[in-house]
JSON list of C-alpha atoms in Angstrom, two decimals:
[
{"chain": "M", "resi": 1, "resn": "MET", "atom": "CA", "xyz": [-17.84, 64.53, -32.73]},
{"chain": "M", "resi": 2, "resn": "ARG", "atom": "CA", "xyz": [-15.27, 64.32, -35.50]},
{"chain": "M", "resi": 3, "resn": "ALA", "atom": "CA", "xyz": [-13.17, 61.89, -33.47]},
{"chain": "M", "resi": 4, "resn": "TRP", "atom": "CA", "xyz": [-16.26, 59.80, -32.68]},
{"chain": "M", "resi": 5, "resn": "ALA", "atom": "CA", "xyz": [-17.32, 59.72, -36.35]},
{"chain": "M", "resi": 6, "resn": "ALA", "atom": "CA", "xyz": [-13.77, 58.90, -37.48]},
{"chain": "M", "resi": 7, "resn": "GLY", "atom": "CA", "xyz": [-13.60, 55.96, -35.08]},
{"chain": "M", "resi": 8, "resn": "PRO", "atom": "CA", "xyz": [-15.13, 52.49, -35.51]},
{"chain": "M", "resi": 9, "resn": "VAL", "atom": "CA", "xyz": [-18.66, 53.91, -35.51]},
{"chain": "M", "resi": 10, "resn": "ARG", "atom": "CA", "xyz": [-17.94, 54.99, -39.10]},
{"chain": "M", "resi": 11, "resn": "TRP", "atom": "CA", "xyz": [-18.57, 51.38, -40.15]},
{"chain": "M", "resi": 12, "resn": "LEU", "atom": "CA", "xyz": [-22.19, 51.70, -39.01]},
{"chain": "M", "resi": 13, "resn": "MET", "atom": "CA", "xyz": [-22.85, 55.23, -40.24]},
{"chain": "M", "resi": 14, "resn": "LEU", "atom": "CA", "xyz": [-25.02, 55.61, -43.31]},
{"chain": "M", "resi": 15, "resn": "PRO", "atom": "CA", "xyz": [-24.29, 58.38, -45.86]},
{"chain": "M", "resi": 16, "resn": "SER", "atom": "CA", "xyz": [-27.40, 60.30, -44.77]},
{"chain": "M", "resi": 17, "resn": "GLU", "atom": "CA", "xyz": [-26.17, 60.20, -41.16]},
{"chain": "M", "resi": 18, "resn": "SER", "atom": "CA", "xyz": [-22.73, 61.47, -42.18]},
{"chain": "M", "resi": 19, "resn": "ALA", "atom": "CA", "xyz": [-24.39, 64.37, -43.98]},
{"chain": "M", "resi": 20, "resn": "GLU", "atom": "CA", "xyz": [-26.58, 65.10, -40.96]},
{"chain": "M", "resi": 21, "resn": "LEU", "atom": "CA", "xyz": [-23.56, 64.97, -38.65]},
{"chain": "M", "resi": 22, "resn": "ALA", "atom": "CA", "xyz": [-21.71, 67.51, -40.80]},
{"chain": "M", "resi": 23, "resn": "ARG", "atom": "CA", "xyz": [-24.56, 70.01, -40.32]},
{"chain": "M", "resi": 24, "resn": "LEU", "atom": "CA", "xyz": [-24.51, 69.92, -36.50]},
{"chain": "M", "resi": 25, "resn": "ALA", "atom": "CA", "xyz": [-23.65, 73.23, -34.87]},
{"chain": "M", "resi": 26, "resn": "SER", "atom": "CA", "xyz": [-23.58, 72.55, -31.12]},
{"chain": "M", "resi": 27, "resn": "ASP", "atom": "CA", "xyz": [-22.68, 70.01, -28.46]},
{"chain": "M", "resi": 28, "resn": "ALA", "atom": "CA", "xyz": [-26.37, 69.70, -27.59]},
{"chain": "M", "resi": 29, "resn": "GLU", "atom": "CA", "xyz": [-27.22, 68.80, -31.20]},
{"chain": "M", "resi": 30, "resn": "ALA", "atom": "CA", "xyz": [-24.35, 66.30, -31.21]},
{"chain": "M", "resi": 31, "resn": "ALA", "atom": "CA", "xyz": [-25.64, 64.61, -28.04]},
{"chain": "M", "resi": 32, "resn": "ILE", "atom": "CA", "xyz": [-29.11, 64.31, -29.57]},
{"chain": "M", "resi": 33, "resn": "PHE", "atom": "CA", "xyz": [-27.59, 62.92, -32.79]},
{"chain": "M", "resi": 34, "resn": "VAL", "atom": "CA", "xyz": [-25.63, 60.21, -30.92]},
{"chain": "M", "resi": 35, "resn": "ALA", "atom": "CA", "xyz": [-28.66, 59.21, -28.84]},
{"chain": "M", "resi": 36, "resn": "GLU", "atom": "CA", "xyz": [-30.80, 58.97, -32.00]},
{"chain": "M", "resi": 37, "resn": "PHE", "atom": "CA", "xyz": [-28.04, 57.11, -33.87]},
{"chain": "M", "resi": 38, "resn": "TRP", "atom": "CA", "xyz": [-28.05, 54.34, -31.26]},
{"chain": "M", "resi": 39, "resn": "ARG", "atom": "CA", "xyz": [-31.84, 54.40, -30.83]},
{"chain": "M", "resi": 40, "resn": "ARG", "atom": "CA", "xyz": [-32.26, 53.64, -34.56]},
{"chain": "M", "resi": 41, "resn": "ARG", "atom": "CA", "xyz": [-30.11, 50.55, -34.11]},
{"chain": "M", "resi": 42, "resn": "ASP", "atom": "CA", "xyz": [-31.68, 49.24, -30.91]},
{"chain": "M", "resi": 43, "resn": "PRO", "atom": "CA", "xyz": [-33.46, 45.96, -31.73]},
{"chain": "M", "resi": 44, "resn": "ASP", "atom": "CA", "xyz": [-35.54, 46.19, -28.54]},
{"chain": "M", "resi": 45, "resn": "PRO", "atom": "CA", "xyz": [-36.18, 49.82, -27.53]},
{"chain": "M", "resi": 46, "resn": "ALA", "atom": "CA", "xyz": [-38.44, 48.68, -24.68]},
{"chain": "M", "resi": 47, "resn": "GLY", "atom": "CA", "xyz": [-35.70, 46.44, -23.26]},
{"chain": "M", "resi": 48, "resn": "ASP", "atom": "CA", "xyz": [-33.00, 47.21, -20.75]},
{"chain": "M", "resi": 49, "resn": "GLY", "atom": "CA", "xyz": [-29.97, 48.75, -22.46]},
{"chain": "M", "resi": 50, "resn": "ASN", "atom": "CA", "xyz": [-29.17, 48.75, -26.15]},
{"chain": "M", "resi": 51, "resn": "LEU", "atom": "CA", "xyz": [-28.10, 45.31, -27.39]},
{"chain": "M", "resi": 52, "resn": "ALA", "atom": "CA", "xyz": [-26.78, 46.72, -30.68]},
{"chain": "M", "resi": 53, "resn": "ARG", "atom": "CA", "xyz": [-24.54, 49.23, -28.92]},
{"chain": "M", "resi": 54, "resn": "ARG", "atom": "CA", "xyz": [-23.29, 46.65, -26.42]},
{"chain": "M", "resi": 55, "resn": "ARG", "atom": "CA", "xyz": [-22.51, 44.16, -29.24]},
{"chain": "M", "resi": 56, "resn": "PHE", "atom": "CA", "xyz": [-20.76, 46.94, -31.19]},
{"chain": "M", "resi": 57, "resn": "GLU", "atom": "CA", "xyz": [-18.56, 47.84, -28.20]},
{"chain": "M", "resi": 58, "resn": "GLU", "atom": "CA", "xyz": [-17.68, 44.17, -27.58]},
{"chain": "M", "resi": 59, "resn": "ARG", "atom": "CA", "xyz": [-16.74, 43.66, -31.23]},
{"chain": "M", "resi": 60, "resn": "VAL", "atom": "CA", "xyz": [-14.67, 46.86, -31.30]},
{"chain": "M", "resi": 61, "resn": "ALA", "atom": "CA", "xyz": [-12.73, 45.66, -28.24]},
{"chain": "M", "resi": 62, "resn": "ALA", "atom": "CA", "xyz": [-12.15, 42.25, -29.87]},
{"chain": "M", "resi": 63, "resn": "ALA", "atom": "CA", "xyz": [-11.03, 43.84, -33.16]},
{"chain": "M", "resi": 64, "resn": "ASP", "atom": "CA", "xyz": [-8.62, 46.11, -31.28]},
{"chain": "M", "resi": 65, "resn": "ARG", "atom": "CA", "xyz": [-7.14, 43.07, -29.49]},
{"chain": "M", "resi": 66, "resn": "HIS", "atom": "CA", "xyz": [-6.75, 40.86, -32.56]},
{"chain": "M", "resi": 67, "resn": "TYR", "atom": "CA", "xyz": [-6.36, 42.95, -35.71]},
{"chain": "M", "resi": 68, "resn": "GLY", "atom": "CA", "xyz": [-4.18, 45.95, -34.92]},
{"chain": "M", "resi": 69, "resn": "GLU", "atom": "CA", "xyz": [-1.69, 46.95, -37.63]},
{"chain": "M", "resi": 70, "resn": "PRO", "atom": "CA", "xyz": [1.30, 49.30, -37.45]},
{"chain": "M", "resi": 71, "resn": "GLY", "atom": "CA", "xyz": [-0.08, 52.73, -36.53]},
{"chain": "M", "resi": 72, "resn": "LEU", "atom": "CA", "xyz": [-3.73, 51.63, -36.78]},
{"chain": "M", "resi": 73, "resn": "ARG", "atom": "CA", "xyz": [-6.03, 50.28, -34.10]},
{"chain": "M", "resi": 74, "resn": "GLY", "atom": "CA", "xyz": [-7.63, 46.94, -34.90]},
{"chain": "M", "resi": 75, "resn": "ALA", "atom": "CA", "xyz": [-11.21, 48.20, -35.18]},
{"chain": "M", "resi": 76, "resn": "LEU", "atom": "CA", "xyz": [-10.16, 50.54, -38.02]},
{"chain": "M", "resi": 77, "resn": "THR", "atom": "CA", "xyz": [-8.53, 47.84, -40.16]},
{"chain": "M", "resi": 78, "resn": "ALA", "atom": "CA", "xyz": [-10.25, 45.91, -42.93]},
{"chain": "M", "resi": 79, "resn": "ARG", "atom": "CA", "xyz": [-10.62, 42.78, -40.78]},
{"chain": "M", "resi": 80, "resn": "GLY", "atom": "CA", "xyz": [-11.68, 44.91, -37.81]},
{"chain": "M", "resi": 81, "resn": "ARG", "atom": "CA", "xyz": [-14.45, 46.44, -39.91]},
{"chain": "M", "resi": 82, "resn": "ALA", "atom": "CA", "xyz": [-15.71, 42.97, -40.84]},
{"chain": "M", "resi": 83, "resn": "LEU", "atom": "CA", "xyz": [-15.64, 41.82, -37.23]},
{"chain": "M", "resi": 84, "resn": "VAL", "atom": "CA", "xyz": [-17.50, 44.94, -36.07]},
{"chain": "M", "resi": 85, "resn": "LEU", "atom": "CA", "xyz": [-20.21, 44.57, -38.73]},
{"chain": "M", "resi": 86, "resn": "LEU", "atom": "CA", "xyz": [-20.61, 40.79, -38.96]},
{"chain": "M", "resi": 87, "resn": "GLY", "atom": "CA", "xyz": [-19.08, 39.29, -35.83]},
{"chain": "M", "resi": 88, "resn": "PRO", "atom": "CA", "xyz": [-16.70, 36.35, -35.83]},
{"chain": "M", "resi": 89, "resn": "PRO", "atom": "CA", "xyz": [-16.75, 34.15, -38.96]},
{"chain": "M", "resi": 90, "resn": "TYR", "atom": "CA", "xyz": [-18.02, 30.57, -39.00]},
{"chain": "M", "resi": 91, "resn": "VAL", "atom": "CA", "xyz": [-14.94, 29.56, -41.00]},
{"chain": "M", "resi": 92, "resn": "LEU", "atom": "CA", "xyz": [-11.58, 31.34, -41.07]},
{"chain": "M", "resi": 93, "resn": "ARG", "atom": "CA", "xyz": [-8.97, 30.02, -43.51]},
{"chain": "M", "resi": 94, "resn": "GLN", "atom": "CA", "xyz": [-5.50, 31.28, -44.43]},
{"chain": "M", "resi": 95, "resn": "GLU", "atom": "CA", "xyz": [-3.73, 30.39, -47.65]},
{"chain": "M", "resi": 96, "resn": "LEU", "atom": "CA", "xyz": [-1.47, 31.75, -50.38]},
{"chain": "M", "resi": 97, "resn": "ARG", "atom": "CA", "xyz": [-3.25, 33.07, -53.46]},
{"chain": "M", "resi": 98, "resn": "PRO", "atom": "CA", "xyz": [-2.29, 34.89, -56.66]},
{"chain": "M", "resi": 99, "resn": "VAL", "atom": "CA", "xyz": [-3.52, 38.48, -56.29]},
{"chain": "M", "resi": 100, "resn": "PRO", "atom": "CA", "xyz": [-3.30, 41.34, -58.82]},
{"chain": "M", "resi": 101, "resn": "ALA", "atom": "CA", "xyz": [-0.88, 44.01, -57.61]},
{"chain": "M", "resi": 102, "resn": "TRP", "atom": "CA", "xyz": [-0.02, 47.43, -59.00]},
{"chain": "M", "resi": 103, "resn": "ARG", "atom": "CA", "xyz": [3.64, 48.29, -59.38]},
{"chain": "M", "resi": 104, "resn": "PRO", "atom": "CA", "xyz": [5.21, 51.65, -60.11]},
{"chain": "M", "resi": 105, "resn": "VAL", "atom": "CA", "xyz": [5.44, 52.14, -63.86]},
{"chain": "M", "resi": 106, "resn": "ARG", "atom": "CA", "xyz": [8.98, 51.71, -65.12]},
{"chain": "M", "resi": 107, "resn": "ALA", "atom": "CA", "xyz": [10.31, 51.59, -68.64]},
{"chain": "M", "resi": 108, "resn": "ARG", "atom": "CA", "xyz": [9.18, 48.35, -70.30]},
{"chain": "M", "resi": 109, "resn": "ALA", "atom": "CA", "xyz": [7.48, 47.10, -67.12]},
{"chain": "M", "resi": 110, "resn": "ALA", "atom": "CA", "xyz": [3.82, 46.24, -66.92]},
{"chain": "M", "resi": 111, "resn": "PRO", "atom": "CA", "xyz": [1.98, 48.43, -64.38]},
{"chain": "M", "resi": 112, "resn": "MET", "atom": "CA", "xyz": [0.13, 45.40, -63.04]},
{"chain": "M", "resi": 113, "resn": "ALA", "atom": "CA", "xyz": [1.50, 42.07, -61.99]},
{"chain": "M", "resi": 114, "resn": "VAL", "atom": "CA", "xyz": [0.27, 39.02, -60.15]},
{"chain": "M", "resi": 115, "resn": "GLU", "atom": "CA", "xyz": [1.88, 38.33, -56.81]},
{"chain": "M", "resi": 116, "resn": "THR", "atom": "CA", "xyz": [1.34, 35.37, -54.54]},
{"chain": "M", "resi": 117, "resn": "LEU", "atom": "CA", "xyz": [0.23, 36.80, -51.22]},
{"chain": "M", "resi": 118, "resn": "PRO", "atom": "CA", "xyz": [-1.17, 35.41, -48.02]},
{"chain": "M", "resi": 119, "resn": "VAL", "atom": "CA", "xyz": [-4.94, 35.80, -47.87]},
{"chain": "M", "resi": 120, "resn": "GLU", "atom": "CA", "xyz": [-7.47, 35.17, -45.16]},
{"chain": "M", "resi": 121, "resn": "THR", "atom": "CA", "xyz": [-10.97, 34.00, -46.05]},
{"chain": "M", "resi": 122, "resn": "TRP", "atom": "CA", "xyz": [-13.88, 34.51, -43.68]},
{"chain": "M", "resi": 123, "resn": "GLU", "atom": "CA", "xyz": [-17.12, 32.64, -44.27]},
{"chain": "M", "resi": 124, "resn": "TYR", "atom": "CA", "xyz": [-20.48, 33.22, -42.62]},
{"chain": "M", "resi": 125, "resn": "ARG", "atom": "CA", "xyz": [-23.70, 31.24, -42.91]},
{"chain": "M", "resi": 126, "resn": "THR", "atom": "CA", "xyz": [-26.71, 33.47, -43.53]},
{"chain": "M", "resi": 127, "resn": "ALA", "atom": "CA", "xyz": [-28.46, 31.87, -40.55]},
{"chain": "M", "resi": 128, "resn": "ASP", "atom": "CA", "xyz": [-25.63, 33.04, -38.24]},
{"chain": "M", "resi": 129, "resn": "LEU", "atom": "CA", "xyz": [-25.98, 36.73, -39.15]},
{"chain": "M", "resi": 130, "resn": "SER", "atom": "CA", "xyz": [-28.36, 39.33, -37.78]},
{"chain": "M", "resi": 131, "resn": "PRO", "atom": "CA", "xyz": [-32.01, 38.78, -38.75]},
{"chain": "M", "resi": 132, "resn": "ALA", "atom": "CA", "xyz": [-32.12, 41.98, -40.83]},
{"chain": "M", "resi": 133, "resn": "LEU", "atom": "CA", "xyz": [-28.96, 41.10, -42.75]},
{"chain": "M", "resi": 134, "resn": "GLY", "atom": "CA", "xyz": [-30.16, 37.53, -43.16]},
{"chain": "M", "resi": 135, "resn": "THR", "atom": "CA", "xyz": [-33.39, 38.85, -44.68]},
{"chain": "M", "resi": 136, "resn": "LEU", "atom": "CA", "xyz": [-31.44, 41.07, -47.11]},
{"chain": "M", "resi": 137, "resn": "LEU", "atom": "CA", "xyz": [-29.23, 38.15, -48.14]},
{"chain": "M", "resi": 138, "resn": "GLN", "atom": "CA", "xyz": [-32.14, 35.74, -48.57]},
{"chain": "M", "resi": 139, "resn": "ALA", "atom": "CA", "xyz": [-33.94, 38.31, -50.76]},
{"chain": "M", "resi": 140, "resn": "ARG", "atom": "CA", "xyz": [-30.82, 38.32, -52.96]},
{"chain": "M", "resi": 141, "resn": "GLU", "atom": "CA", "xyz": [-30.64, 34.50, -52.83]},
{"chain": "M", "resi": 142, "resn": "GLU", "atom": "CA", "xyz": [-27.28, 34.60, -51.06]},
{"chain": "M", "resi": 143, "resn": "GLU", "atom": "CA", "xyz": [-26.72, 31.49, -48.92]},
{"chain": "M", "resi": 144, "resn": "ARG", "atom": "CA", "xyz": [-23.46, 32.56, -47.35]},
{"chain": "M", "resi": 145, "resn": "VAL", "atom": "CA", "xyz": [-21.13, 35.49, -47.03]},
{"chain": "M", "resi": 146, "resn": "VAL", "atom": "CA", "xyz": [-17.49, 35.18, -48.08]},
{"chain": "M", "resi": 147, "resn": "LEU", "atom": "CA", "xyz": [-14.91, 37.88, -47.38]},
{"chain": "M", "resi": 148, "resn": "VAL", "atom": "CA", "xyz": [-11.32, 37.65, -48.60]},
{"chain": "M", "resi": 149, "resn": "PHE", "atom": "CA", "xyz": [-8.52, 39.80, -47.20]},
{"chain": "M", "resi": 150, "resn": "SER", "atom": "CA", "xyz": [-5.01, 40.14, -48.55]},
{"chain": "M", "resi": 151, "resn": "LEU", "atom": "CA", "xyz": [-2.55, 40.17, -45.68]},
{"chain": "M", "resi": 152, "resn": "GLY", "atom": "CA", "xyz": [0.62, 42.15, -45.47]},
{"chain": "M", "resi": 153, "resn": "GLU", "atom": "CA", "xyz": [1.70, 45.16, -43.50]},
{"chain": "M", "resi": 154, "resn": "ARG", "atom": "CA", "xyz": [-1.90, 46.35, -43.98]},
{"chain": "M", "resi": 155, "resn": "SER", "atom": "CA", "xyz": [-4.80, 44.00, -44.55]},
{"chain": "M", "resi": 156, "resn": "LYS", "atom": "CA", "xyz": [-7.11, 44.82, -47.44]},
{"chain": "M", "resi": 157, "resn": "LEU", "atom": "CA", "xyz": [-10.56, 43.50, -48.30]},
{"chain": "M", "resi": 158, "resn": "ILE", "atom": "CA", "xyz": [-10.32, 42.13, -51.84]},
{"chain": "M", "resi": 159, "resn": "GLU", "atom": "CA", "xyz": [-13.67, 40.28, -52.06]},
{"chain": "M", "resi": 160, "resn": "GLY", "atom": "CA", "xyz": [-16.99, 40.88, -50.35]},
{"chain": "M", "resi": 161, "resn": "GLU", "atom": "CA", "xyz": [-17.37, 44.67, -50.03]},
{"chain": "M", "resi": 162, "resn": "ARG", "atom": "CA", "xyz": [-21.09, 44.50, -50.82]},
{"chain": "M", "resi": 163, "resn": "TYR", "atom": "CA", "xyz": [-21.73, 42.34, -47.76]},
{"chain": "M", "resi": 164, "resn": "LEU", "atom": "CA", "xyz": [-20.22, 44.91, -45.43]},
{"chain": "M", "resi": 165, "resn": "ALA", "atom": "CA", "xyz": [-22.26, 47.70, -47.02]},
{"chain": "M", "resi": 166, "resn": "TRP", "atom": "CA", "xyz": [-25.42, 45.62, -46.58]},
{"chain": "M", "resi": 167, "resn": "ALA", "atom": "CA", "xyz": [-24.47, 44.88, -42.96]},
{"chain": "M", "resi": 168, "resn": "ALA", "atom": "CA", "xyz": [-24.25, 48.60, -42.17]},
{"chain": "M", "resi": 169, "resn": "GLN", "atom": "CA", "xyz": [-27.68, 49.16, -43.76]},
{"chain": "M", "resi": 170, "resn": "ALA", "atom": "CA", "xyz": [-29.13, 46.21, -41.84]},
{"chain": "M", "resi": 171, "resn": "THR", "atom": "CA", "xyz": [-28.17, 47.69, -38.46]},
{"chain": "M", "resi": 172, "resn": "VAL", "atom": "CA", "xyz": [-30.74, 50.44, -39.05]},
{"chain": "M", "resi": 173, "resn": "ARG", "atom": "CA", "xyz": [-33.27, 48.31, -40.91]},
{"chain": "M", "resi": 174, "resn": "LEU", "atom": "CA", "xyz": [-33.75, 45.95, -37.96]},
{"chain": "M", "resi": 175, "resn": "ALA", "atom": "CA", "xyz": [-34.63, 48.83, -35.66]},
{"chain": "M", "resi": 176, "resn": "GLU", "atom": "CA", "xyz": [-37.01, 50.36, -38.22]},
{"chain": "M", "resi": 177, "resn": "VAL", "atom": "CA", "xyz": [-38.81, 47.04, -38.73]},
{"chain": "M", "resi": 178, "resn": "ALA", "atom": "CA", "xyz": [-39.18, 46.61, -34.95]},
{"chain": "M", "resi": 179, "resn": "ALA", "atom": "CA", "xyz": [-40.48, 50.18, -34.60]},
{"chain": "M", "resi": 180, "resn": "ASN", "atom": "CA", "xyz": [-43.08, 49.49, -37.32]},
{"chain": "M", "resi": 181, "resn": "GLY", "atom": "CA", "xyz": [-44.33, 46.37, -35.58]},
{"chain": "M", "resi": 182, "resn": "GLY", "atom": "CA", "xyz": [-42.44, 44.03, -37.90]},
{"chain": "M", "resi": 183, "resn": "ALA", "atom": "CA", "xyz": [-43.90, 45.50, -41.08]},
{"chain": "M", "resi": 184, "resn": "GLY", "atom": "CA", "xyz": [-42.19, 47.38, -43.86]},
{"chain": "M", "resi": 185, "resn": "ASP", "atom": "CA", "xyz": [-39.14, 46.94, -46.02]},
{"chain": "M", "resi": 186, "resn": "ARG", "atom": "CA", "xyz": [-36.21, 49.24, -46.55]}
]
């Protein structure tokens, strides 16, 4: 279970689920936890298969193919996380941008500097995202999602963290709304 939870599924896991997972004592409890984890995310429990799980697995495979970094599989990188949670962006743009960077403190040297680094910007239209995430964004009057990654040996998300946190919450919210007959708000 630790390997499963440390893998790409960590991007979907809510803090309450992490705490619940830590309390499990047997393989049988773990199997029930995993089944319930995916059931909570299934947008159509009466349908054939679990669309959320299938989409997750497809996105993990795509992230592994496109965003691997030295010693790290693609689905565990910053860009891999975004792809797993949001899918492919509507707009993807690369450019050079001044980015704050910390340097080791040396005598008479400022601990922070500005470096020009390559960045990658991903943009999403609210209408292109999952219905639950779209609802969260509309409630916050957000018309689009913009993520910015600094690129180097390791990519790093430098703008847009809140959108990924909301996306993880929305994977569960959609299933809860469906289970309640479309009513309720998380």
